[in-house]
Coordinates of C-alpha atoms and ligand atoms in Angstrom, one line a residue:
M1 CA 113.5 132.6 94.8
T2 CA 111.9 134.5 97.8
D3 CA 110.0 137.6 97.3
T4 CA 109.6 139.6 100.5
S5 CA 106.6 141.6 99.2
S6 CA 103.2 140.0 99.3
N7 CA 101.7 138.0 96.5
Q8 CA 100.6 140.2 93.6
M9 CA 97.7 137.9 92.8
W10 CA 96.1 137.6 96.2
G11 CA 98.3 139.6 98.6
G12 CA 96.0 142.6 99.3
R13 CA 95.5 141.7 103.0
F14 CA 99.1 140.4 103.5
A15 CA 101.8 142.7 104.9
S16 CA 104.7 140.4 103.9
G17 CA 105.5 137.6 101.6
P18 CA 105.7 133.9 102.5
D19 CA 108.6 132.2 104.2
A20 CA 110.9 130.5 101.7
I21 CA 109.9 127.0 103.0
M22 CA 106.2 128.0 102.7
E23 CA 106.9 129.0 99.1
A24 CA 108.5 125.7 98.5
I25 CA 105.7 123.6 99.9
N26 CA 103.0 125.8 98.4
A27 CA 104.2 126.0 94.8
S28 CA 103.0 123.6 92.2
I29 CA 104.5 125.4 89.1
G30 CA 107.3 122.9 89.1
F31 CA 104.9 120.3 87.8
D32 CA 101.5 121.9 86.9
R33 CA 103.2 123.7 84.0
R34 CA 102.3 120.5 82.2
M35 CA 98.8 121.8 82.1
A36 CA 99.6 125.1 80.4
A37 CA 97.8 124.3 77.2
Q38 CA 94.7 123.2 79.0
D39 CA 94.8 126.3 81.3
I40 CA 95.0 128.6 78.3
A41 CA 92.2 126.7 76.5
G42 CA 90.0 127.1 79.6
S43 CA 90.8 130.8 79.9
R44 CA 90.0 131.4 76.3
A45 CA 86.6 129.7 76.6
H46 CA 85.9 131.6 79.8
A47 CA 86.8 135.0 78.3
A48 CA 84.8 134.4 75.1
M49 CA 81.8 133.4 77.2
L50 CA 82.1 136.5 79.5
A51 CA 82.1 138.7 76.4
A52 CA 79.1 136.9 74.8
Q53 CA 77.2 137.4 78.1
G54 CA 78.2 141.1 78.2
V55 CA 80.2 140.6 81.5
I56 CA 83.3 142.0 79.8
T57 CA 83.6 144.0 76.6
D58 CA 84.5 142.4 73.2
S59 CA 87.6 144.4 73.0
D60 CA 88.9 143.2 76.4
A61 CA 88.0 139.6 75.4
D62 CA 89.9 140.1 72.2
A63 CA 93.0 141.5 74.0
I64 CA 92.8 138.5 76.4
R65 CA 92.5 136.0 73.5
K66 CA 95.5 137.5 71.7
G67 CA 97.5 137.8 74.9
L68 CA 96.8 134.1 75.8
L69 CA 97.9 133.0 72.4
T70 CA 101.2 134.8 72.9
V71 CA 101.6 133.3 76.3
L72 CA 101.0 129.8 74.8
S73 CA 103.6 130.2 72.1
E74 CA 106.1 131.6 74.7
I75 CA 105.5 128.4 76.8
Q76 CA 105.6 126.1 73.8
E77 CA 108.9 127.6 72.5
G78 CA 110.5 127.5 76.0
R79 CA 110.7 131.3 76.2
F80 CA 108.4 131.6 79.2
E81 CA 109.9 132.4 82.6
F82 CA 108.1 130.4 85.3
S83 CA 108.0 132.0 88.7
T84 CA 107.8 130.0 92.0
A85 CA 106.5 133.1 93.7
L86 CA 103.5 132.9 91.5
E87 CA 102.8 129.4 92.8
D88 CA 101.1 127.7 90.0
I89 CA 100.4 127.6 86.3
H90 CA 97.1 129.6 86.6
M91 CA 98.8 132.6 88.2
N92 CA 101.9 132.4 86.1
V93 CA 99.8 132.6 83.0
E94 CA 97.6 135.4 84.3
A95 CA 100.6 137.5 85.5
R96 CA 102.3 137.2 82.1
L97 CA 99.0 138.1 80.4
K98 CA 98.9 141.2 82.6
A99 CA 102.5 142.1 81.6
L100 CA 101.5 141.7 77.9
I101 CA 98.1 143.4 77.7
G102 CA 97.7 145.3 81.0
E103 CA 94.3 146.1 82.5
P104 CA 92.0 143.7 80.6
A105 CA 94.0 140.8 82.0
G106 CA 92.6 141.6 85.4
R107 CA 89.0 141.0 84.1
L108 CA 89.7 137.4 83.1
H109 CA 89.2 136.1 86.6
T110 CA 85.7 137.5 86.8
A111 CA 83.2 134.8 87.8
R112 CA 86.0 132.2 88.2
S113 CA 88.2 130.8 90.9
R114 CA 91.4 128.8 90.7
N115 CA 89.3 126.0 92.2
D116 CA 87.0 125.6 89.2
Q117 CA 90.0 126.5 87.0
V118 CA 92.3 123.8 88.2
A119 CA 89.5 121.2 88.2
T120 CA 88.8 122.1 84.5
D121 CA 92.5 122.1 83.5
F122 CA 93.2 118.8 85.2
K123 CA 90.2 117.2 83.8
L124 CA 91.1 118.3 80.3
W125 CA 94.6 117.0 80.8
V126 CA 93.4 113.6 82.1
R127 CA 90.9 113.4 79.2
D128 CA 93.8 113.9 76.7
Q129 CA 95.7 111.0 78.4
I130 CA 92.6 108.8 78.0
D131 CA 92.5 109.6 74.3
A132 CA 96.3 108.8 74.1
A133 CA 95.7 105.5 76.0
D134 CA 92.9 104.7 73.6
V135 CA 95.3 105.1 70.6
G136 CA 98.1 103.1 72.4
L137 CA 95.7 100.3 73.3
T138 CA 94.3 100.1 69.9
A139 CA 97.8 99.7 68.4
L140 CA 98.6 97.0 70.8
L141 CA 95.3 95.2 70.1
H142 CA 96.2 95.3 66.4
A143 CA 99.6 93.8 67.0
L144 CA 98.1 91.0 69.1
V145 CA 95.4 90.1 66.6
E146 CA 98.1 90.0 63.9
Q147 CA 100.2 87.5 66.0
A148 CA 97.0 85.5 66.6
E149 CA 96.2 85.4 62.9
A150 CA 99.7 84.2 61.9
G151 CA 99.5 81.3 64.3
A152 CA 95.8 80.6 64.7
D153 CA 96.4 76.8 64.5
W154 CA 99.9 76.6 66.0
V155 CA 99.8 74.3 69.0
M156 CA 101.4 75.1 72.3
P157 CA 100.9 74.0 75.8
G158 CA 98.2 75.6 77.8
F159 CA 99.0 76.0 81.5
T160 CA 97.3 76.1 84.8
H161 CA 99.6 76.6 87.8
L162 CA 102.3 77.0 85.2
Q163 CA 102.1 73.2 84.8
T164 CA 101.2 71.8 81.4
A165 CA 97.5 71.4 81.3
Q166 CA 96.0 71.0 77.8
P167 CA 97.2 71.9 74.4
V168 CA 95.9 75.3 73.1
T169 CA 96.8 77.3 70.0
W170 CA 99.1 80.3 69.9
G171 CA 96.2 82.3 68.3
H172 CA 94.0 81.4 71.3
H173 CA 96.6 82.6 73.8
M174 CA 97.2 85.9 71.9
M175 CA 93.4 86.4 71.7
A176 CA 93.1 86.0 75.5
Y177 CA 95.1 89.2 75.8
V178 CA 93.0 90.8 73.2
E179 CA 89.9 90.2 75.4
M180 CA 91.7 91.5 78.5
L181 CA 93.0 94.6 76.9
G182 CA 89.8 95.1 75.0
R183 CA 88.0 95.4 78.3
D184 CA 90.6 98.0 79.3
L185 CA 89.8 100.0 76.2
S186 CA 86.1 99.9 77.0
R187 CA 86.8 100.9 80.6
F188 CA 88.8 103.9 79.4
R189 CA 85.9 104.9 77.2
D190 CA 83.4 104.5 80.0
A191 CA 85.5 106.6 82.3
R192 CA 85.8 109.3 79.6
A193 CA 82.1 109.5 79.1
R194 CA 81.4 109.7 82.8
M195 CA 84.0 112.4 83.5
N196 CA 83.0 114.6 80.6
E197 CA 81.2 117.3 82.6
C198 CA 82.7 120.8 82.8
P199 CA 83.5 122.2 86.3
L200 CA 84.2 125.7 84.9
G201 CA 81.7 128.2 86.4
A202 CA 81.5 126.5 89.7
A203 CA 83.8 129.3 90.8
A204 CA 85.2 129.0 94.3
L205 CA 82.5 126.6 95.5
A206 CA 79.1 128.2 95.4
G207 CA 78.7 129.3 91.8
T208 CA 78.6 133.0 90.9
S209 CA 76.3 135.9 90.8
F210 CA 77.4 136.9 87.4
D211 CA 75.2 136.0 84.4
I212 CA 77.5 133.3 83.0
D213 CA 76.6 130.6 80.4
R214 CA 78.0 127.3 81.6
D215 CA 76.6 125.4 78.7
A216 CA 78.7 127.6 76.3
T217 CA 82.0 127.0 78.1
A218 CA 81.3 123.3 78.4
Q219 CA 80.6 123.1 74.7
M220 CA 83.7 125.1 73.8
L221 CA 85.9 122.8 75.8
G222 CA 84.4 119.6 74.3
F223 CA 82.4 118.6 77.4
D224 CA 79.0 117.1 77.2
R225 CA 77.4 119.4 79.8
P226 CA 78.4 121.5 82.8
S227 CA 78.7 119.7 86.2
A228 CA 75.5 120.1 88.1
N229 CA 76.7 120.9 91.7
S230 CA 79.3 123.6 92.2
L231 CA 80.5 122.0 95.5
D232 CA 81.0 118.7 93.9
A233 CA 82.6 120.3 90.8
V234 CA 85.5 121.8 92.7
S235 CA 86.1 119.0 95.1
D236 CA 85.7 116.0 92.7
R237 CA 88.8 114.1 91.6
D238 CA 86.9 110.9 90.7
F239 CA 87.9 111.4 87.1
A240 CA 91.6 111.2 88.0
L241 CA 91.0 108.3 90.3
E242 CA 89.0 106.5 87.7
F243 CA 91.8 107.1 85.2
L244 CA 94.3 105.6 87.7
S245 CA 92.2 102.6 88.6
V246 CA 91.4 101.8 84.9
S247 CA 95.1 102.3 84.2
S248 CA 96.0 100.0 87.1
I249 CA 93.9 97.2 85.7
C250 CA 95.3 97.8 82.2
A251 CA 98.9 97.9 83.7
M252 CA 98.3 94.7 85.5
H253 CA 97.4 93.1 82.2
L254 CA 100.5 94.5 80.5
S255 CA 102.6 93.2 83.4
R256 CA 101.1 89.7 83.0
L257 CA 102.0 89.6 79.3
A258 CA 105.4 91.0 80.1
E259 CA 105.9 88.2 82.5
E260 CA 105.0 85.7 79.9
L261 CA 107.4 87.3 77.4
V262 CA 110.2 87.0 79.9
I263 CA 109.5 83.4 80.6
W264 CA 108.9 82.5 76.9
S265 CA 112.1 84.1 75.7
S266 CA 114.2 82.1 78.1
A267 CA 116.5 79.3 76.7
Q268 CA 114.3 76.8 78.7
F269 CA 111.1 77.8 76.9
R270 CA 112.2 79.4 73.5
F271 CA 108.5 80.0 72.7
V272 CA 109.4 83.4 71.3
S273 CA 112.4 85.3 70.0
M274 CA 112.3 88.9 71.0
S275 CA 113.6 91.3 68.4
D276 CA 117.0 92.9 68.9
K277 CA 115.1 96.2 69.1
W278 CA 113.6 95.2 72.4
S279 CA 116.5 93.3 73.9
T280 CA 119.9 94.2 75.5
G281 CA 123.1 92.3 75.9
S282 CA 125.2 91.6 78.9
S283 CA 128.6 93.2 79.4
I284 CA 130.1 90.0 80.8
M285 CA 128.1 87.1 79.3
P286 CA 128.3 87.2 75.5
Q287 CA 125.5 84.8 74.9
K288 CA 122.9 86.9 76.7
R289 CA 119.9 88.6 75.1
N290 CA 117.9 90.0 77.9
P291 CA 114.2 91.0 77.6
D292 CA 114.8 94.3 79.4
A293 CA 111.9 96.2 77.9
A294 CA 109.5 93.5 79.2
E295 CA 111.1 93.5 82.6
L296 CA 111.1 97.3 82.9
L297 CA 107.5 97.4 81.8
R298 CA 106.6 94.8 84.4
A299 CA 108.3 97.0 87.0
K300 CA 107.0 100.4 85.9
I301 CA 103.5 99.2 86.6
G302 CA 104.2 99.6 90.3
R303 CA 104.2 103.4 89.8
I304 CA 100.7 103.3 88.5
F305 CA 99.4 101.2 91.4
G306 CA 101.2 103.5 93.7
A307 CA 99.6 106.6 92.2
N308 CA 96.2 105.1 92.6
V309 CA 96.7 104.4 96.3
A310 CA 98.4 107.8 96.8
L311 CA 95.5 109.8 95.3
M312 CA 92.9 107.7 97.1
T313 CA 94.7 108.5 100.3
V314 CA 95.0 112.2 99.5
M315 CA 91.2 112.4 98.9
K316 CA 89.8 110.2 101.6
G317 CA 89.8 112.7 104.5
L318 CA 88.8 115.9 102.7
P319 CA 85.7 117.8 103.7
L320 CA 83.8 119.7 101.0
A321 CA 84.8 121.6 99.0
Y322 CA 88.4 122.4 97.8
S323 CA 91.3 121.8 100.1
K324 CA 94.9 122.5 99.2
D325 CA 95.7 118.8 99.7
M326 CA 94.2 118.4 96.2
Q327 CA 97.2 120.0 94.7
E328 CA 98.9 116.7 95.4
D329 CA 96.7 115.0 92.8
K330 CA 98.8 116.0 89.8
E331 CA 102.3 114.6 90.1
Q332 CA 101.0 111.1 90.7
V333 CA 98.7 111.2 87.8
F334 CA 101.3 112.7 85.5
D335 CA 103.8 110.0 86.4
A336 CA 101.2 107.2 86.0
A337 CA 100.1 108.5 82.6
D338 CA 103.7 108.7 81.4
S339 CA 104.3 105.2 82.6
L340 CA 101.2 103.8 81.1
L341 CA 101.7 105.4 77.7
L342 CA 105.3 104.2 77.6
A343 CA 104.3 100.7 78.6
L344 CA 101.6 100.5 76.0
A345 CA 104.0 101.7 73.3
A346 CA 106.7 99.3 74.4
M347 CA 104.3 96.4 74.5
A348 CA 102.9 97.2 71.1
G349 CA 106.5 97.3 69.7
M350 CA 107.6 94.1 71.4
V351 CA 104.5 92.1 70.3
G352 CA 104.7 93.5 66.8
D353 CA 108.4 92.5 66.4
M354 CA 108.5 89.2 68.3
Q355 CA 108.8 85.9 66.5
A356 CA 106.8 82.9 67.8
N357 CA 108.9 79.7 67.5
R358 CA 106.4 77.3 66.0
D359 CA 108.6 74.2 66.4
A360 CA 109.4 74.9 70.1
L361 CA 105.7 75.6 70.8
A362 CA 104.7 72.3 69.1
A363 CA 107.4 70.3 70.9
A364 CA 106.3 71.7 74.2
A365 CA 102.6 71.1 73.4
G366 CA 103.2 67.4 73.0
S367 CA 105.1 66.9 76.2
G368 CA 103.9 66.8 79.8
F369 CA 101.0 64.4 79.1
S370 CA 99.1 67.4 77.8
T371 CA 96.4 65.1 76.2
A372 CA 95.6 63.2 79.4
T373 CA 92.2 64.9 79.5
D374 CA 91.5 63.9 75.9
L375 CA 92.3 60.3 76.9
A376 CA 89.9 60.5 79.9
D377 CA 87.2 62.1 77.7
W378 CA 87.7 59.3 75.1
L379 CA 87.2 56.6 77.8
V380 CA 83.9 58.4 78.9
R381 CA 82.7 58.8 75.3
T382 CA 83.7 55.5 73.8
L383 CA 83.7 53.0 76.7
N384 CA 80.9 54.8 78.7
L385 CA 83.1 55.0 81.8
P386 CA 82.0 57.5 84.5
F387 CA 84.4 60.5 84.3
R388 CA 85.9 59.8 87.8
D389 CA 86.8 56.2 86.7
A390 CA 88.2 57.5 83.4
H391 CA 90.3 60.0 85.3
H392 CA 91.7 57.2 87.5
V393 CA 92.5 54.9 84.5
T394 CA 94.2 57.8 82.7
G395 CA 96.2 58.6 85.9
T396 CA 97.6 55.1 85.9
L397 CA 98.6 55.5 82.3
V398 CA 100.3 58.8 83.0
A399 CA 102.3 57.1 85.8
K400 CA 103.3 54.3 83.4
A401 CA 104.5 56.7 80.8
E402 CA 106.3 58.7 83.3
A403 CA 108.1 55.6 84.6
R404 CA 109.0 54.7 81.0
G405 CA 110.2 58.3 80.3
C406 CA 107.8 58.7 77.4
D407 CA 104.7 60.6 76.5
L408 CA 101.1 59.2 76.3
P409 CA 101.1 58.6 72.5
D410 CA 104.4 56.6 72.8
L411 CA 102.7 53.9 74.9
T412 CA 101.8 50.7 73.1
L413 CA 98.2 49.4 72.7
E414 CA 99.1 46.5 75.1
E415 CA 100.3 48.9 77.7
L416 CA 97.2 51.0 77.3
Q417 CA 95.0 47.8 77.7
E418 CA 96.7 46.9 80.9
A419 CA 94.9 49.9 82.3
H420 CA 91.6 49.0 80.6
P421 CA 91.1 46.0 78.4
D422 CA 88.6 47.7 76.1
I423 CA 90.9 50.4 74.8
T424 CA 91.4 50.2 71.0
M425 CA 93.8 51.7 68.4
A426 CA 91.2 54.5 67.9
V427 CA 92.4 56.1 71.1
F428 CA 95.6 57.2 69.4
D429 CA 93.6 59.7 67.4
V430 CA 92.9 61.8 70.5
L431 CA 96.4 61.5 71.9
G432 CA 97.8 63.9 69.2
V433 CA 97.9 67.6 70.1
D434 CA 96.5 68.8 66.7
N435 CA 93.4 66.6 67.1
S436 CA 93.1 67.7 70.7
V437 CA 92.9 71.4 69.9
A438 CA 90.7 70.7 66.8
S439 CA 88.2 68.9 69.0
R440 CA 87.7 71.9 71.4
T441 CA 85.0 73.5 69.3
S442 CA 82.8 74.8 72.1
Y443 CA 82.2 78.6 71.8
G444 CA 85.3 80.4 72.9
G445 CA 87.4 77.2 72.8
T446 CA 90.8 76.7 71.4
A447 CA 89.8 75.0 68.1
P448 CA 91.4 77.0 65.3
A449 CA 87.9 77.6 63.7
Q450 CA 86.8 79.2 67.0
V451 CA 89.9 81.2 67.3
R452 CA 89.6 82.4 63.7
A453 CA 86.0 83.4 64.4
Q454 CA 87.1 85.6 67.3
I455 CA 89.9 87.1 65.2
S456 CA 87.4 88.2 62.6
R457 CA 85.1 89.6 65.2
W458 CA 87.9 91.7 66.7
K459 CA 89.2 92.8 63.3
E460 CA 85.8 94.1 62.5
M461 CA 85.5 95.9 65.9
L462 CA 89.0 97.5 65.5
K463 CA 88.3 98.8 62.1
Ligands
LIG1 N1 97.6 125.1 92.5 C1 96.4 124.8 93.0 C2 96.0 123.3 92.8 O1 96.7 122.7 92.1 C3 95.3 125.6 92.3 C4 94.1 125.9 93.1 C5 94.4 126.8 94.3 N2 93.2 127.2 94.9 C6 93.3 127.8 96.1 N3 92.1 128.2 96.6 N4 94.4 128.1 96.7 O2 95.2 122.8 93.5

């Protein structure tokens, strides 16, 4: 919608309005309306502070407060008419306030600029997303710990290079993700603490000559303190970048777990059954149960990585202080936040509802010569062989078993002794997978007692 008259908010020196294309490239209202609640919260704090400082009258502040509440309910109830000519959420709200309350609305922008306003709104919005990610991550951590607890001593193959390496427990594998995602949780909390400084009052870039109280607005908006440099305050988007980079690492973890779920739910692995709630069927192959949620989650992560790169690119060439380039910060972050929160919720649902297949895990744990390292360790410990020699002896036994088409515990004592004459029946104790995992009692190891200790520690922390 093109308006040939100049902009009512800043058009004093303009004879005519913008070209339609200019309006299209300039407007952000199509997306920044998502920050309406934050914008109104910021304006309410600003108006209350201006009145407390005697910059505006109490009655004007009261009219502004009531008017802003009306605007908020109009927006929340979908009754608000957004205007592209008014560019962005800040001017849409203020113009509507003017229509509702008249002259006092014009006093709201005293000692403020859209530059500190947008920085404040956006920071409040990102902070809300961090709080939501905190909740989502915590739910996922609970679901993983529950899975770990149910199968703390269930054996499964541990892999390196996706080749069977050594037996581990299901609980240990689940708890590995708890560690990863737990670091994400702590990164989100660190980022929140670091970003929690209020830009409001930095005004356009230089601060203001009005006697404002930045501590008061910071406190009203739940910030720890006002930001200390007005140029930095209006040109800083580190908080959004940090959200995106922390989200990227978290998303990468979610994608790795999604990848495992896709592999594990295949007919070749059958390590887990995904619940019907998180699977889809095929329109042609009646037997199919596809792990679509895990696949989509794995793919959606690309949006978050993309947003991170996009915003870094937007910011990298900008001189101080605000530049309009920075308006391009929001859509990327909105989309990344939506993707992250959806991925967290989907993963918590999938993990909570999936069924580990204990028998398939155990069968796989015992195949692939998974206890070869246990055999080599036994040769070192019992026969005092140097590890390199023990490794070689074990290698010849693996080759023998492979040739016979059996696993290590299926070899006879005679066959074992062909590789080393001093091997005794006692070796069979370490060739079983349960004994193997039970023996790995080093701190952080896969022995069920170690795994249970980590489960208790996390349950305590997640309380
Ligand atoms: N819509 C703008 C943005 O998102 C608000 C700030 C505009 N400031 C300005 N000086 N034109 O960045």
